[in-house]
């Protein structure tokens, strides 16, 4: 494993990363020359208009998609230099993903979906099940253990995904619009939960969101626009932010 | 109408799935075409054997006391329905003398014009005798006597005080097959032969040739009814008798193979389309939600199926046509199989392929297309496969039970002899189909057992793989059904083939134990005056060093409960194991029972008379009648199976019998070839027929090997189809799971774990399909052999070839693993995000 020259309190360091998709000769550049450092125990929100490259950035930061140029260090490992096996183990043990959609394996029950990273890691099934139950309790779904994903609502599926991301007590949680399908009360609960995870357990949480209220709970906010980071700082008050975003979107 | 782009993108965006679907149709069409082609080739080969070895003479009318009779006694014989020709013959054993040399030989007098229609001569020189006072000689006799066309020879016969002087007009050779059956060395006119036999103007047999489609038994019955009391109808013995039962059985076997390949092809195609549609259920539901009508959705599926089916059919026809002929070719090249008649492309096989491809494709898409549209679109959008499994299982169970009921019905008709052939073949196919449908009921419990077995080795992979199989029950059941069907079909074909060839081989091994045979003439049931071996011969050959044992065999015509049969008499004492192929009776009791005068009956004769071991029959030989116990039933192809064997001493006490017709001679291993050479000299000296075991086995082997090679060819085809089906269905199983795999990979499944999970699945699917497939295949093979009883009275013993089955199991499972390994590696290597988006 390659060690970075980063200080140990940085969980992620992105150095001049760019992403280019080429499709039938047309180049799409979701982001360009982005440099970023994320501290342990920090809750970071990423905002930006639809199609601005938020999800892609999240995938690159989590090491499931390589950048077209630039380097990513996760917990001191240069992701590009890791073997597939090491990258997989890193994901399995250190990173929890929550996607915008397609989060769950449709043929596994709720409890199995949550226990999946543990099962894959060879944790004894009884142990895995009880940890899955604990995780599901946190998102308020402990009564739906044996249901299949298709028997849940979109928001419930999203919460199962959150439970799964948290079950391994990951160093890094990457969440792509975790509250997109939730009502405001639930959304707030989940956001607060993610913040607690970051502050109390010293885990890092990166949330992509369209919701200013979610962003306002974060320690730091990044706004992505036209492939560049146009804002990197405190979320501040709602009103200030709305104004800032509106202005940027109008440009 | 749903735009073409939708249809086109569906194919373009999923190239592997499209390819596999096309390939499955192509393989199915190729299977149908090549098996039909191979079947037709085998039938043609059978016919060529038929015409080469089988006598066109179906039966003969002879006198009950084998004395000559006047053909004018029965003038109406040729007018009987089904009778094509009635050929009068007079056969007499003679001695021909020329230039101080003499030879004993059979002389046949006949109407040459008619005789030529049933015997195949090649004239070496001169022309055939047609006028009184003329003879034609068989080449070896002419050689021995040193005569040419134009020479004169003198011919004498037993009881005739003088020799007739005749002129040789021609020298001929009989075809190989005819020479087995007809040992006539001299052919002359009916008038001269009857003079030699001291019965001028009479005949001693009327040979009856039937029309192609005549029912032999029925014609025989009508003729029997029209004959005066002193005349009887006998079955003509011919070399073809040896192959005829085999032919009939192979006919059944071929039809079974053809039908099974058809069933397998249907399952392969159905599986492809079912998977292809089921996988797109959400997509189709979405189309309907945005406004596509059910007709439009179905229409687009039909259009797609027609397109893929069309391409597949075109792709399959060519290899199908080439498959069997190039396989024939390579078998000849590689394994040195000769005597496989090259066969031109059969139009009906190609036509069947052209019809089968599109038709089965459309039928295969019809059901899943209907099922997909039956569900409310919103339900379909949300459902996983498991929501629909109940429905499918009920249908499958009903279809399975119906198939088995149909099979039972067909077997019942077979029992009552209604369309026995067709019914039994349909029944066997129905057993297979029924088994395939009912198998889905067994999947869950078996899956659980297998899972328990494998779980301790790879707990994670087994658990996840197992869940996928359970939750995608439809897909699992279909894959298992395809594996089951192709395994059952190829095991059935394979095991039947080995049973059949093994039987012929074992009959030969058990009955032909002598190293050499010396015969005065060949045994036929209608020989009026069969020549015995010269008395002095025994002392002449006894002195040859190296001879271990001489068995003296006598043949004579006998009437058994009123039915004509051939009685063969020999000493059974000198054998460690009796030279018989016993199919009913207690082997240990036989020596004692035979010594006490009981007889062994050929299975055909026994079935005709409805007797079994322990019963008695009344046997009449040359006026002497005795009640004889039945010691056992034997498989015997000589004399069409109308055989009766007795111990020499016991038989001679009861019946007046001529001395030996055949010597079976066994030599010490070290002296075998020397003894053979010596016996050849003796045979030439006495004008006898000499045969070595090797010659005899060669003859029989040649008869059947052309056919068995064909059967092996069909077996290879079946295995190729099975291999393809295994590869195809296992590959599909893996690529169907790409998306789930993406998710699993993101949450931390290693490539190696993904790979092992797929291997686990393919192993389980393999065991679920192949193990019961082998078991049912053996059952079907048993039923096939059982249905042979309907077409022949020679019983064929069913043998489950354990080595073949084990080899099939191992190869099938290895192939399953191998087939899954390649797509599994590909899937495991996919980037997780790509896998998620791959649909
Ligand atoms: N695999 C891909 N191939 C080509 N283009 C892609 C691919 N993935 C994303 N894009 C493009 O990259 C851009 C950024 O996409 P991304 O999904 O990151 O946007 P986003 O900010 O998450 O949008 P949203 O808020 O709607 O989720 C989009 O223009 C998208 O079309
Ligand atoms: Mg997004």
PDB file of N, CA, C and O in Angstrom, chain A residues 4-17 34-46 57 61 71-74 172 204-206 219-222 229 232-233:
ATOM      1  N   UNK A   4       0.537   8.168   1.664  1.00  0.00           N
ATOM      2  CA  UNK A   4       0.589   9.554   1.192  1.00  0.00           C
ATOM      3  C   UNK A   4       1.397  10.375   2.179  1.00  0.00           C
ATOM      4  O   UNK A   4       1.789   9.908   3.232  1.00  0.00           O
ATOM      5  N   UNK A   5       1.619  11.564   1.810  1.00  0.00           N
ATOM      6  CA  UNK A   5       2.343  12.465   2.714  1.00  0.00           C
ATOM      7  C   UNK A   5       1.358  13.319   3.489  1.00  0.00           C
ATOM      8  O   UNK A   5       1.688  14.383   3.973  1.00  0.00           O
ATOM      9  N   UNK A   6       0.106  12.801   3.538  1.00  0.00           N
ATOM     10  CA  UNK A   6      -0.917  13.576   4.224  1.00  0.00           C
ATOM     11  C   UNK A   6      -0.841  13.412   5.726  1.00  0.00           C
ATOM     12  O   UNK A   6      -0.351  12.417   6.224  1.00  0.00           O
ATOM     13  N   UNK A   7      -1.373  14.373   6.405  1.00  0.00           N
ATOM     14  CA  UNK A   7      -1.477  14.220   7.848  1.00  0.00           C
ATOM     15  C   UNK A   7      -2.600  13.237   8.134  1.00  0.00           C
ATOM     16  O   UNK A   7      -3.556  13.141   7.371  1.00  0.00           O
ATOM     17  N   UNK A   8      -2.469  12.461   9.228  1.00  0.00           N
ATOM     18  CA  UNK A   8      -3.424  11.384   9.488  1.00  0.00           C
ATOM     19  C   UNK A   8      -4.844  11.869   9.755  1.00  0.00           C
ATOM     20  O   UNK A   8      -5.772  11.072   9.667  1.00  0.00           O
ATOM     21  N   UNK A   9      -5.059  13.114  10.027  1.00  0.00           N
ATOM     22  CA  UNK A   9      -6.438  13.521  10.287  1.00  0.00           C
ATOM     23  C   UNK A   9      -7.212  13.820   8.996  1.00  0.00           C
ATOM     24  O   UNK A   9      -8.377  14.115   9.004  1.00  0.00           O
ATOM     25  N   UNK A  10      -6.563  13.686   7.853  1.00  0.00           N
ATOM     26  CA  UNK A  10      -7.259  13.824   6.574  1.00  0.00           C
ATOM     27  C   UNK A  10      -7.660  12.427   6.100  1.00  0.00           C
ATOM     28  O   UNK A  10      -6.802  11.581   5.894  1.00  0.00           O
ATOM     29  N   UNK A  11      -8.954  12.206   5.925  1.00  0.00           N
ATOM     30  CA  UNK A  11      -9.331  10.865   5.450  1.00  0.00           C
ATOM     31  C   UNK A  11      -9.272  10.790   3.933  1.00  0.00           C
ATOM     32  O   UNK A  11      -8.900   9.766   3.356  1.00  0.00           O
ATOM     33  N   UNK A  12      -9.595  11.890   3.269  1.00  0.00           N
ATOM     34  CA  UNK A  12      -9.525  11.912   1.804  1.00  0.00           C
ATOM     35  C   UNK A  12      -8.725  13.116   1.353  1.00  0.00           C
ATOM     36  O   UNK A  12      -8.882  14.201   1.886  1.00  0.00           O
ATOM     37  N   UNK A  13      -7.882  12.844   0.367  1.00  0.00           N
ATOM     38  CA  UNK A  13      -7.255  13.984  -0.278  1.00  0.00           C
ATOM     39  C   UNK A  13      -7.365  13.794  -1.782  1.00  0.00           C
ATOM     40  O   UNK A  13      -6.950  12.767  -2.325  1.00  0.00           O
ATOM     41  N   UNK A  14      -7.957  14.749  -2.464  1.00  0.00           N
ATOM     42  CA  UNK A  14      -8.087  14.699  -3.918  1.00  0.00           C
ATOM     43  C   UNK A  14      -7.206  15.781  -4.483  1.00  0.00           C
ATOM     44  O   UNK A  14      -7.249  16.916  -4.050  1.00  0.00           O
ATOM     45  N   UNK A  15      -6.379  15.386  -5.468  1.00  0.00           N
ATOM     46  CA  UNK A  15      -5.374  16.286  -6.006  1.00  0.00           C
ATOM     47  C   UNK A  15      -5.644  16.513  -7.488  1.00  0.00           C
ATOM     48  O   UNK A  15      -5.400  15.634  -8.304  1.00  0.00           O
ATOM     49  N   UNK A  16      -6.165  17.686  -7.818  1.00  0.00           N
ATOM     50  CA  UNK A  16      -6.368  18.048  -9.224  1.00  0.00           C
ATOM     51  C   UNK A  16      -7.116  16.990 -10.004  1.00  0.00           C
ATOM     52  O   UNK A  16      -6.678  16.575 -11.082  1.00  0.00           O
ATOM     53  N   UNK A  17      -8.201  16.496  -9.426  1.00  0.00           N
ATOM     54  CA  UNK A  17      -8.894  15.426 -10.148  1.00  0.00           C
ATOM     55  C   UNK A  17      -9.866  15.992 -11.174  1.00  0.00           C
ATOM     56  O   UNK A  17     -10.540  16.992 -10.946  1.00  0.00           O
ATOM     57  N   UNK A  34     -10.350  19.505  -9.737  1.00  0.00           N
ATOM     58  CA  UNK A  34     -10.872  19.739  -8.389  1.00  0.00           C
ATOM     59  C   UNK A  34      -9.857  19.227  -7.364  1.00  0.00           C
ATOM     60  O   UNK A  34      -9.384  18.087  -7.478  1.00  0.00           O
ATOM     61  N   UNK A  35      -9.503  20.029  -6.390  1.00  0.00           N
ATOM     62  CA  UNK A  35      -8.655  19.583  -5.285  1.00  0.00           C
ATOM     63  C   UNK A  35      -9.447  19.741  -4.005  1.00  0.00           C
ATOM     64  O   UNK A  35     -10.152  20.738  -3.826  1.00  0.00           O
ATOM     65  N   UNK A  36      -9.299  18.751  -3.125  1.00  0.00           N
ATOM     66  CA  UNK A  36     -10.200  18.719  -1.981  1.00  0.00           C
ATOM     67  C   UNK A  36      -9.566  17.927  -0.860  1.00  0.00           C
ATOM     68  O   UNK A  36      -8.874  16.936  -1.110  1.00  0.00           O
ATOM     69  N   UNK A  37      -9.749  18.370   0.372  1.00  0.00           N
ATOM     70  CA  UNK A  37      -9.312  17.569   1.511  1.00  0.00           C
ATOM     71  C   UNK A  37     -10.482  17.418   2.457  1.00  0.00           C
ATOM     72  O   UNK A  37     -11.219  18.380   2.695  1.00  0.00           O
ATOM     73  N   UNK A  38     -10.663  16.240   2.956  1.00  0.00           N
ATOM     74  CA  UNK A  38     -11.779  16.003   3.876  1.00  0.00           C
ATOM     75  C   UNK A  38     -11.196  15.447   5.169  1.00  0.00           C
ATOM     76  O   UNK A  38     -10.415  14.489   5.150  1.00  0.00           O
ATOM     77  N   UNK A  39     -11.584  16.058   6.295  1.00  0.00           N
ATOM     78  CA  UNK A  39     -11.041  15.670   7.587  1.00  0.00           C
ATOM     79  C   UNK A  39     -11.868  14.543   8.197  1.00  0.00           C
ATOM     80  O   UNK A  39     -13.039  14.373   7.888  1.00  0.00           O
ATOM     81  N   UNK A  40     -11.226  13.800   9.076  1.00  0.00           N
ATOM     82  CA  UNK A  40     -11.965  12.800   9.853  1.00  0.00           C
ATOM     83  C   UNK A  40     -12.953  13.492  10.766  1.00  0.00           C
ATOM     84  O   UNK A  40     -12.656  14.546  11.328  1.00  0.00           O
ATOM     85  N   UNK A  41     -14.120  12.866  10.901  1.00  0.00           N
ATOM     86  CA  UNK A  41     -15.109  13.418  11.815  1.00  0.00           C
ATOM     87  C   UNK A  41     -15.838  14.619  11.269  1.00  0.00           C
ATOM     88  O   UNK A  41     -16.617  15.256  11.963  1.00  0.00           O
ATOM     89  N   UNK A  42     -15.633  14.896   9.999  1.00  0.00           N
ATOM     90  CA  UNK A  42     -16.270  16.062   9.391  1.00  0.00           C
ATOM     91  C   UNK A  42     -17.529  15.624   8.645  1.00  0.00           C
ATOM     92  O   UNK A  42     -17.591  14.531   8.096  1.00  0.00           O
ATOM     93  N   UNK A  43     -18.541  16.486   8.641  1.00  0.00           N
ATOM     94  CA  UNK A  43     -19.673  16.244   7.772  1.00  0.00           C
ATOM     95  C   UNK A  43     -19.646  17.276   6.666  1.00  0.00           C
ATOM     96  O   UNK A  43     -19.708  18.472   6.934  1.00  0.00           O
ATOM     97  N   UNK A  44     -19.514  16.757   5.430  1.00  0.00           N
ATOM     98  CA  UNK A  44     -19.360  17.639   4.280  1.00  0.00           C
ATOM     99  C   UNK A  44     -20.589  17.503   3.380  1.00  0.00           C
ATOM    100  O   UNK A  44     -21.015  16.394   3.076  1.00  0.00           O
ATOM    101  N   UNK A  45     -21.155  18.616   2.973  1.00  0.00           N
ATOM    102  CA  UNK A  45     -22.279  18.571   2.035  1.00  0.00           C
ATOM    103  C   UNK A  45     -21.800  19.064   0.685  1.00  0.00           C
ATOM    104  O   UNK A  45     -20.962  19.964   0.590  1.00  0.00           O
ATOM    105  N   UNK A  46     -22.323  18.414  -0.368  1.00  0.00           N
ATOM    106  CA  UNK A  46     -22.007  18.859  -1.728  1.00  0.00           C
ATOM    107  C   UNK A  46     -23.320  19.253  -2.382  1.00  0.00           C
ATOM    108  O   UNK A  46     -24.290  18.481  -2.365  1.00  0.00           O
ATOM    109  N   UNK A  57     -18.524  12.888  -8.700  1.00  0.00           N
ATOM    110  CA  UNK A  57     -17.473  13.235  -7.753  1.00  0.00           C
ATOM    111  C   UNK A  57     -17.489  12.292  -6.553  1.00  0.00           C
ATOM    112  O   UNK A  57     -16.444  11.815  -6.101  1.00  0.00           O
ATOM    113  N   UNK A  61     -14.547   9.958  -5.303  1.00  0.00           N
ATOM    114  CA  UNK A  61     -14.010  10.077  -3.936  1.00  0.00           C
ATOM    115  C   UNK A  61     -14.047   8.737  -3.207  1.00  0.00           C
ATOM    116  O   UNK A  61     -13.204   8.441  -2.374  1.00  0.00           O
ATOM    117  N   UNK A  71      -5.010  12.492  -8.588  1.00  0.00           N
ATOM    118  CA  UNK A  71      -4.851  11.398  -7.637  1.00  0.00           C
ATOM    119  C   UNK A  71      -5.821  11.532  -6.483  1.00  0.00           C
ATOM    120  O   UNK A  71      -6.170  12.632  -6.063  1.00  0.00           O
ATOM    121  N   UNK A  72      -6.210  10.363  -5.957  1.00  0.00           N
ATOM    122  CA  UNK A  72      -7.087  10.325  -4.783  1.00  0.00           C
ATOM    123  C   UNK A  72      -6.394   9.490  -3.714  1.00  0.00           C
ATOM    124  O   UNK A  72      -5.904   8.399  -3.999  1.00  0.00           O
ATOM    125  N   UNK A  73      -6.326  10.024  -2.518  1.00  0.00           N
ATOM    126  CA  UNK A  73      -5.835   9.222  -1.383  1.00  0.00           C
ATOM    127  C   UNK A  73      -6.988   9.008  -0.425  1.00  0.00           C
ATOM    128  O   UNK A  73      -7.675   9.976  -0.046  1.00  0.00           O
ATOM    129  N   UNK A  74      -7.248   7.769  -0.097  1.00  0.00           N
ATOM    130  CA  UNK A  74      -8.252   7.473   0.917  1.00  0.00           C
ATOM    131  C   UNK A  74      -7.513   6.815   2.079  1.00  0.00           C
ATOM    132  O   UNK A  74      -6.829   5.795   1.877  1.00  0.00           O
ATOM    133  N   UNK A 172     -15.782   6.196   6.545  1.00  0.00           N
ATOM    134  CA  UNK A 172     -16.256   7.173   5.576  1.00  0.00           C
ATOM    135  C   UNK A 172     -17.643   6.766   5.096  1.00  0.00           C
ATOM    136  O   UNK A 172     -17.849   5.626   4.674  1.00  0.00           O
ATOM    137  N   UNK A 204     -16.473  10.031   9.058  1.00  0.00           N
ATOM    138  CA  UNK A 204     -16.613  11.130   8.100  1.00  0.00           C
ATOM    139  C   UNK A 204     -17.856  10.897   7.251  1.00  0.00           C
ATOM    140  O   UNK A 204     -18.105   9.773   6.824  1.00  0.00           O
ATOM    141  N   UNK A 205     -18.625  11.940   7.027  1.00  0.00           N
ATOM    142  CA  UNK A 205     -19.836  11.793   6.228  1.00  0.00           C
ATOM    143  C   UNK A 205     -19.802  12.813   5.094  1.00  0.00           C
ATOM    144  O   UNK A 205     -19.606  14.000   5.336  1.00  0.00           O
ATOM    145  N   UNK A 206     -19.960  12.311   3.873  1.00  0.00           N
ATOM    146  CA  UNK A 206     -20.066  13.203   2.718  1.00  0.00           C
ATOM    147  C   UNK A 206     -21.461  13.033   2.145  1.00  0.00           C
ATOM    148  O   UNK A 206     -21.855  11.924   1.798  1.00  0.00           O
ATOM    149  N   UNK A 219     -20.817  20.482   8.447  1.00  0.00           N
ATOM    150  CA  UNK A 219     -19.752  21.342   8.947  1.00  0.00           C
ATOM    151  C   UNK A 219     -19.228  22.237   7.837  1.00  0.00           C
ATOM    152  O   UNK A 219     -18.718  23.321   8.070  1.00  0.00           O
ATOM    153  N   UNK A 220     -19.310  21.705   6.612  1.00  0.00           N
ATOM    154  CA  UNK A 220     -18.738  22.433   5.501  1.00  0.00           C
ATOM    155  C   UNK A 220     -19.598  22.167   4.269  1.00  0.00           C
ATOM    156  O   UNK A 220     -20.183  21.080   4.131  1.00  0.00           O
ATOM    157  N   UNK A 221     -19.627  23.105   3.358  1.00  0.00           N
ATOM    158  CA  UNK A 221     -20.431  22.961   2.144  1.00  0.00           C
ATOM    159  C   UNK A 221     -19.552  23.229   0.938  1.00  0.00           C
ATOM    160  O   UNK A 221     -18.729  24.145   0.932  1.00  0.00           O
ATOM    161  N   UNK A 222     -19.716  22.370  -0.062  1.00  0.00           N
ATOM    162  CA  UNK A 222     -19.032  22.605  -1.342  1.00  0.00           C
ATOM    163  C   UNK A 222     -20.113  22.787  -2.383  1.00  0.00           C
ATOM    164  O   UNK A 222     -21.080  22.027  -2.424  1.00  0.00           O
ATOM    165  N   UNK A 229     -15.358  23.882  -8.272  1.00  0.00           N
ATOM    166  CA  UNK A 229     -15.863  24.147  -6.930  1.00  0.00           C
ATOM    167  C   UNK A 229     -15.990  25.656  -6.797  1.00  0.00           C
ATOM    168  O   UNK A 229     -14.993  26.377  -6.822  1.00  0.00           O
ATOM    169  N   UNK A 232     -16.650  26.881  -1.101  1.00  0.00           N
ATOM    170  CA  UNK A 232     -16.091  25.893  -0.197  1.00  0.00           C
ATOM    171  C   UNK A 232     -15.973  26.560   1.159  1.00  0.00           C
ATOM    172  O   UNK A 232     -15.070  27.341   1.408  1.00  0.00           O
ATOM    173  N   UNK A 233     -16.947  26.313   2.048  1.00  0.00           N
ATOM    174  CA  UNK A 233     -16.886  26.979   3.326  1.00  0.00           C
ATOM    175  C   UNK A 233     -18.040  26.596   4.217  1.00  0.00           C
ATOM    176  O   UNK A 233     -18.711  25.590   3.971  1.00  0.00           O
TER     177      UNK A 233
END
